mmCIF file of N, CA, C and O in Angstrom:
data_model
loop_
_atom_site.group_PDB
_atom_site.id
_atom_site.type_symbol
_atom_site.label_atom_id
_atom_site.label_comp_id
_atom_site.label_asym_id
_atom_site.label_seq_id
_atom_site.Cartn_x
_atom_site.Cartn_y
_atom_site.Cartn_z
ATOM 1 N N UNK J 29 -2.992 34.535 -37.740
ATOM 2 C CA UNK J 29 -4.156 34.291 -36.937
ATOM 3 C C UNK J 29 -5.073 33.261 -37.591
ATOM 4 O O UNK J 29 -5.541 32.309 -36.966
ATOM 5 N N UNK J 30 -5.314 33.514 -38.938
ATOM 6 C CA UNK J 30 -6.266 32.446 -39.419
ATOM 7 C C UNK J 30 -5.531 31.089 -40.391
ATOM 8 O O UNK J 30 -6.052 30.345 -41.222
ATOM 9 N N UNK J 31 -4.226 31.161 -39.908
ATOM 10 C CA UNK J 31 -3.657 29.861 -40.343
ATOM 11 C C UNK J 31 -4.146 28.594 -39.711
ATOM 12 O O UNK J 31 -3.777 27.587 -40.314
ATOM 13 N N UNK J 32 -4.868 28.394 -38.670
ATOM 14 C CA UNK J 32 -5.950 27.238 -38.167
ATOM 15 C C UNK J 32 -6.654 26.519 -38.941
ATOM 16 O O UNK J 32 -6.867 25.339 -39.219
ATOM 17 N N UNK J 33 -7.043 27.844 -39.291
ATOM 18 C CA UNK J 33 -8.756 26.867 -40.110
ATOM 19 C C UNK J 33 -8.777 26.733 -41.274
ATOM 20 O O UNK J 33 -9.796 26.358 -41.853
ATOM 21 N N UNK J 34 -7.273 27.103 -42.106
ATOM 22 C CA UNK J 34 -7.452 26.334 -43.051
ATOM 23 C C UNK J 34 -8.184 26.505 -44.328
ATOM 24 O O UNK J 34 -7.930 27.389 -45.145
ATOM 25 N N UNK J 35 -9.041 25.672 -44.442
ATOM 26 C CA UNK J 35 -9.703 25.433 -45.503
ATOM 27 C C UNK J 35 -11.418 25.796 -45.563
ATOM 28 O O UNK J 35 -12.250 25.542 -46.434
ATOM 29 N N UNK J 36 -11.540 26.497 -44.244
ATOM 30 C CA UNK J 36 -12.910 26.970 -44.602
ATOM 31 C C UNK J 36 -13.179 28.483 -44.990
ATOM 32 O O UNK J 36 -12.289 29.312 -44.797
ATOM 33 N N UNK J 37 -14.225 28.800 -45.458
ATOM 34 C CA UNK J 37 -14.451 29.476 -45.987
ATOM 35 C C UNK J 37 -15.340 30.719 -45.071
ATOM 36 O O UNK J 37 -15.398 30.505 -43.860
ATOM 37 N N UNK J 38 -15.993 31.930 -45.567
ATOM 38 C CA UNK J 38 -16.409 32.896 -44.916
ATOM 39 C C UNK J 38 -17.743 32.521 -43.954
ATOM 40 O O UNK J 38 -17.999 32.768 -42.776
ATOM 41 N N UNK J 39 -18.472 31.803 -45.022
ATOM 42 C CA UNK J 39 -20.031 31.063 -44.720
ATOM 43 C C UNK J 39 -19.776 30.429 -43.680
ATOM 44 O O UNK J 39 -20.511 30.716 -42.734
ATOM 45 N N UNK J 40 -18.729 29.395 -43.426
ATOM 46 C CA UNK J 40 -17.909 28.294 -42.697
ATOM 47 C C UNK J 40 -18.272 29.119 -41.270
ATOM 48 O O UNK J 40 -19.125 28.991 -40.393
ATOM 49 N N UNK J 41 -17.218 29.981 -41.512
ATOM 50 C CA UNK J 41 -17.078 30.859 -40.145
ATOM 51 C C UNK J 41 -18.594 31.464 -39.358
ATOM 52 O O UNK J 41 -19.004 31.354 -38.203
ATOM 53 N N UNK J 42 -19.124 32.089 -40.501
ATOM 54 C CA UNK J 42 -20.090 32.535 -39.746
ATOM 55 C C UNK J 42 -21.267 31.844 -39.300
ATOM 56 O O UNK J 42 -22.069 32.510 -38.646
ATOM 57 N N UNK J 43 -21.566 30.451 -39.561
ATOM 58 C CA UNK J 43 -22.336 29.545 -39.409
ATOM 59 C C UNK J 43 -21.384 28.764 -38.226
ATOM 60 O O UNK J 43 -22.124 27.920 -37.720
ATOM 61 N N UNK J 44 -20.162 28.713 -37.640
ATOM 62 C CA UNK J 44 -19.752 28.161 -36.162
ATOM 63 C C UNK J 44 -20.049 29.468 -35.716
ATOM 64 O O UNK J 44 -20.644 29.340 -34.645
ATOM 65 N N UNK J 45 -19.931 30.653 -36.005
ATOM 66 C CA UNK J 45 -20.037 31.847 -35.202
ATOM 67 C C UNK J 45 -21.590 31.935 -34.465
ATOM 68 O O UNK J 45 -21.933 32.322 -33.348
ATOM 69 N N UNK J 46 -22.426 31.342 -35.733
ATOM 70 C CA UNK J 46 -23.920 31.391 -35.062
ATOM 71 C C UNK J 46 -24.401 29.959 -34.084
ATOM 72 O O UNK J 46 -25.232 29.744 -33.202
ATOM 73 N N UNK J 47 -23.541 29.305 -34.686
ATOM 74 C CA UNK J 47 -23.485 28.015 -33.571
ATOM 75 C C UNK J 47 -23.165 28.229 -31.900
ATOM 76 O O UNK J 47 -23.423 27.504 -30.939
ATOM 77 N N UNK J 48 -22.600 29.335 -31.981
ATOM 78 C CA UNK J 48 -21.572 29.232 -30.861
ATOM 79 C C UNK J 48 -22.560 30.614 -29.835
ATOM 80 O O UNK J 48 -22.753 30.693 -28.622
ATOM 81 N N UNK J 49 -23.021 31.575 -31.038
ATOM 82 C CA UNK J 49 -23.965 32.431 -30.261
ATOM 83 C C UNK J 49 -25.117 31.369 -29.982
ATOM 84 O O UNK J 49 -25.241 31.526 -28.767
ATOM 85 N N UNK J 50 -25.835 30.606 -30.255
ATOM 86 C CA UNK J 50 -26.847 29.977 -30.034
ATOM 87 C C UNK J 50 -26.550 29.256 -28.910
ATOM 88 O O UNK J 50 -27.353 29.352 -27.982
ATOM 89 N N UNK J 51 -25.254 28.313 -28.719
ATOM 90 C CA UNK J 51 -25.387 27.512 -27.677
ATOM 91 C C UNK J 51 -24.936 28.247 -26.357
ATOM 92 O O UNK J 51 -25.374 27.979 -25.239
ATOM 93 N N UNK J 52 -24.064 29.144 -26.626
ATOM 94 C CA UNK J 52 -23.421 29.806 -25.230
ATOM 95 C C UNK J 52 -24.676 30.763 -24.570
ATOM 96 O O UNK J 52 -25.156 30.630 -23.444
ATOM 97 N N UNK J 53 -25.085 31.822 -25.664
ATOM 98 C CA UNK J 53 -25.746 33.109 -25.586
ATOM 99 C C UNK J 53 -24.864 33.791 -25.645
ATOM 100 O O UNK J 53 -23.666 33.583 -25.455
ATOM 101 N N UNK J 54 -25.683 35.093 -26.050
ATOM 102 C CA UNK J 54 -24.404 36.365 -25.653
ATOM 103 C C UNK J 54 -24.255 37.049 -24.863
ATOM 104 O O UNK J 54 -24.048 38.244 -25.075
ATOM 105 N N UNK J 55 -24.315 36.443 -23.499
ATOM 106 C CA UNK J 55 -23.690 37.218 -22.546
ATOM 107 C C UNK J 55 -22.325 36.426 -21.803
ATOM 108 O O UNK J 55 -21.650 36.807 -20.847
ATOM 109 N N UNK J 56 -22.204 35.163 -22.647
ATOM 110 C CA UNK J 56 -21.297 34.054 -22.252
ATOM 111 C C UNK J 56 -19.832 34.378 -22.712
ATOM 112 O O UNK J 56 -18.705 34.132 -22.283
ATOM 113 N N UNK J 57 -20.409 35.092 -23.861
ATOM 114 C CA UNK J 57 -19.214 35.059 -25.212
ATOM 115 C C UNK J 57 -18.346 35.860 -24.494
ATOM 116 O O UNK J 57 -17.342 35.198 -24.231
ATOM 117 N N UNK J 58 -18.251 37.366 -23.909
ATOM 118 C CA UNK J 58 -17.514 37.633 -23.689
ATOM 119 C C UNK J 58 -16.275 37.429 -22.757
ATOM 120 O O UNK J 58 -15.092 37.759 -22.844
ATOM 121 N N UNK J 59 -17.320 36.478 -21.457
ATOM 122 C CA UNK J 59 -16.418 35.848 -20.820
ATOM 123 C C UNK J 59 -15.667 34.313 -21.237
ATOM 124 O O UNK J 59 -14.863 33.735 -20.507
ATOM 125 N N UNK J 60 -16.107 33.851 -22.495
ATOM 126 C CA UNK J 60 -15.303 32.540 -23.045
ATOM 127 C C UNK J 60 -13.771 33.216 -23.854
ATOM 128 O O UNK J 60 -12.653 32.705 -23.931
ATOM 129 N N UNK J 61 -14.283 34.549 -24.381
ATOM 130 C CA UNK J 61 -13.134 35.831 -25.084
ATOM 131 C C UNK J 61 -12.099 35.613 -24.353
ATOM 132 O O UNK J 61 -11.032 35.153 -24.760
ATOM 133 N N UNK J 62 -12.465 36.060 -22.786
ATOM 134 C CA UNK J 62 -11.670 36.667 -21.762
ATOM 135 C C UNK J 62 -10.814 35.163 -21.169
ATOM 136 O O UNK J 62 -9.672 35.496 -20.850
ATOM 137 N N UNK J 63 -10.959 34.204 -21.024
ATOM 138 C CA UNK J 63 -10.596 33.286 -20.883
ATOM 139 C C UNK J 63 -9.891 32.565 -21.855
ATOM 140 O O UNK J 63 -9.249 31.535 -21.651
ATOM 141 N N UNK J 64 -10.000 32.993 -22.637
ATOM 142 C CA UNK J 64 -9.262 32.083 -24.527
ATOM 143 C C UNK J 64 -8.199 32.581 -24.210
ATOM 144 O O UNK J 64 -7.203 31.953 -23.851
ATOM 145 N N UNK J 65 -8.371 34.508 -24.373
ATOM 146 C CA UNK J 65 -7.040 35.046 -24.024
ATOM 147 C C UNK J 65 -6.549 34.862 -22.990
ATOM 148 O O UNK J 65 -5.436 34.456 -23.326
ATOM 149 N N UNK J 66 -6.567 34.865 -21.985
ATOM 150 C CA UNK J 66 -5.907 34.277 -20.719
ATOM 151 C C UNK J 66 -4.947 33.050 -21.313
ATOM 152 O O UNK J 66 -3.727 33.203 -21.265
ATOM 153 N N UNK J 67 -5.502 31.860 -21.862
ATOM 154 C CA UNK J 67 -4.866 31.211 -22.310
ATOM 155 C C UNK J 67 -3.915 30.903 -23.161
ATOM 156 O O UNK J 67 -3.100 29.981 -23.184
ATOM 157 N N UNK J 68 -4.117 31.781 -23.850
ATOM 158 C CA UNK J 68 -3.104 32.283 -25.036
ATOM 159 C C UNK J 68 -2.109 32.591 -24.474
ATOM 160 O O UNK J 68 -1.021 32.015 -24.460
ATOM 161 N N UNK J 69 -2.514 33.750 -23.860
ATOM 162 C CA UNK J 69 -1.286 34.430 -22.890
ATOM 163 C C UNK J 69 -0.532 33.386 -22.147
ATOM 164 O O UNK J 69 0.697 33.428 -22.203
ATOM 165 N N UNK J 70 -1.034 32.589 -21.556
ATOM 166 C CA UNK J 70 -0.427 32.044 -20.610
ATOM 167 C C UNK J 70 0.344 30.765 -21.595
ATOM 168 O O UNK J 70 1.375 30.198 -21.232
ATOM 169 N N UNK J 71 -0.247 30.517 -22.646
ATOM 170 C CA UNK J 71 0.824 29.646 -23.722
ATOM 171 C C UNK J 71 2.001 30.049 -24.049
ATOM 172 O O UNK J 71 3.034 29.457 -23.737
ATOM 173 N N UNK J 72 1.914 31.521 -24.979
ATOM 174 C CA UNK J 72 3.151 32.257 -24.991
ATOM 175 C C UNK J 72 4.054 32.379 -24.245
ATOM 176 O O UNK J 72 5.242 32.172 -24.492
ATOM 177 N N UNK J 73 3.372 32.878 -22.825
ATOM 178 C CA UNK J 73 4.678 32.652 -21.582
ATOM 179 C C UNK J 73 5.374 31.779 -21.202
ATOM 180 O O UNK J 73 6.437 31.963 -20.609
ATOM 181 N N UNK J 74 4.704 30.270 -21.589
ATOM 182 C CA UNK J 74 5.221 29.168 -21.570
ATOM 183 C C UNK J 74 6.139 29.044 -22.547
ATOM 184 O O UNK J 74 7.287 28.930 -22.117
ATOM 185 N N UNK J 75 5.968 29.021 -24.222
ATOM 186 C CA UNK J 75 7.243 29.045 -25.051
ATOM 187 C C UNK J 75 8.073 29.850 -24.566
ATOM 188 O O UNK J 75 9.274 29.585 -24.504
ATOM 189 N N UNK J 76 7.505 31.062 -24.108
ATOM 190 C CA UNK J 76 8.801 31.691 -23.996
ATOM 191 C C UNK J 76 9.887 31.524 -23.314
ATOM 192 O O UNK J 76 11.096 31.728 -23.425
ATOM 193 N N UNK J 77 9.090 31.070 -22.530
ATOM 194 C CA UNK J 77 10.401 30.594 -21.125
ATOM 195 C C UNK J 77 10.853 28.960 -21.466
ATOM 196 O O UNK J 77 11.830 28.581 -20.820
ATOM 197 N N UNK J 78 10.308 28.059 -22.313
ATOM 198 C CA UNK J 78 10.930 27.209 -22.963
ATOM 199 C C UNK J 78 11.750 27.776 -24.098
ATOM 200 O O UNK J 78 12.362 26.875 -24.671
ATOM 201 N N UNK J 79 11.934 28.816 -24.542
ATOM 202 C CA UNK J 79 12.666 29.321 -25.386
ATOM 203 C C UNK J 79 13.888 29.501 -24.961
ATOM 204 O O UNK J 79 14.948 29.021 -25.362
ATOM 205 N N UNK J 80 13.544 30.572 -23.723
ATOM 206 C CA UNK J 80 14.762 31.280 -22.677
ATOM 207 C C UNK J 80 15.368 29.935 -22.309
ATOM 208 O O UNK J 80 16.453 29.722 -22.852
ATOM 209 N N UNK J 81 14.916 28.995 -21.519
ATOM 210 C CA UNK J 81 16.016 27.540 -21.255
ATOM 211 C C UNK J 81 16.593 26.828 -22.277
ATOM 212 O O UNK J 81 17.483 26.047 -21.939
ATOM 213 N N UNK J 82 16.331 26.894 -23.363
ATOM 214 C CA UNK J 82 16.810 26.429 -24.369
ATOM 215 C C UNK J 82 18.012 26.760 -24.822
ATOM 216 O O UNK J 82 19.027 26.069 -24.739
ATOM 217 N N UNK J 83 17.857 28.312 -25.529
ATOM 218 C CA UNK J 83 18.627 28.989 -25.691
ATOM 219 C C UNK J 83 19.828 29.403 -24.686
ATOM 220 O O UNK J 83 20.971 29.439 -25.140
ATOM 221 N N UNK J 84 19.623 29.665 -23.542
ATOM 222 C CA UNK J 84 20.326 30.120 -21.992
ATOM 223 C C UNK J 84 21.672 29.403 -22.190
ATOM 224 O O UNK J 84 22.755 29.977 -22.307
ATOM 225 N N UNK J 85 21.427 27.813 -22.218
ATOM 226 C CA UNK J 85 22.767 27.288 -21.943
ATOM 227 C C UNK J 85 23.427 27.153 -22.941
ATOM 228 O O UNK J 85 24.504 26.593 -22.737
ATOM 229 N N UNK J 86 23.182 27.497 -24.166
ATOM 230 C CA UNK J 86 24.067 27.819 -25.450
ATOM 231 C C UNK J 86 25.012 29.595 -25.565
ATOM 232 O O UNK J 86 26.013 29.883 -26.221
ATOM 233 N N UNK J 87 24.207 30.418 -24.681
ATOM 234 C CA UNK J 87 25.104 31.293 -24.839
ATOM 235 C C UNK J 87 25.751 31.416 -23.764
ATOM 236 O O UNK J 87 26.440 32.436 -23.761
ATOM 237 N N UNK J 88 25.841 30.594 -22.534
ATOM 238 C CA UNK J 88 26.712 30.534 -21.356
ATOM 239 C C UNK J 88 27.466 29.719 -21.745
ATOM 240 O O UNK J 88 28.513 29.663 -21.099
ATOM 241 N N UNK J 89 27.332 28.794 -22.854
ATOM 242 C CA UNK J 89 28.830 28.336 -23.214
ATOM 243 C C UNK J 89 29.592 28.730 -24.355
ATOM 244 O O UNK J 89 30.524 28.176 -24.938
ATOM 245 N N UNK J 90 28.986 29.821 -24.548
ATOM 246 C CA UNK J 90 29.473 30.667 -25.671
ATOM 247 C C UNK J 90 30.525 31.678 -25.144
ATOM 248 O O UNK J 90 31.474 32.114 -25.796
ATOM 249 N N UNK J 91 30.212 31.977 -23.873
ATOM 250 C CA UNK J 91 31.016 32.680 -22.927
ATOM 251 C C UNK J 91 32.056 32.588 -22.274
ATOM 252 O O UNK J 91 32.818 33.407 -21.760
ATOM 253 N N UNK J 92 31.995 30.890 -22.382
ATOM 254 C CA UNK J 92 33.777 30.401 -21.737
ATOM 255 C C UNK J 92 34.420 30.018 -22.931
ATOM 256 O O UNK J 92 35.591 29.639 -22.907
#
């Protein structure tokens, strides 16, 4: 999860964290949450099914 960011540190984080409460508010945050994940989700489903075509026609010719 926190292979992103790398190289910052705790302070790092919580100073975009207060950035991010300041500019959105907090009643924003939860619906920017709800939407990140949506996206996520909907990334994964995408590899995955670039996975599944990938893979697919290697084991249908594994079969003849």
């Amino acid at each position: 999860m926190l292979l992103f960011i790398g190289g910052l540190g705790m302070s790092e984080i919580l100073l975009i964290a207060l950035v991010v409460l300041l500019f959105f508010g907090g009643k924003k945050i939860p619906e920017l949450m709800k939407g990140l994940g949506k996206g996520v989700r909907s990334f994964k489903t995408g590899l995955n099914e670039l996975e599944s075509d990938i893979t697919e026609p290697e084991e249908k010719k594994a079969d003849r």
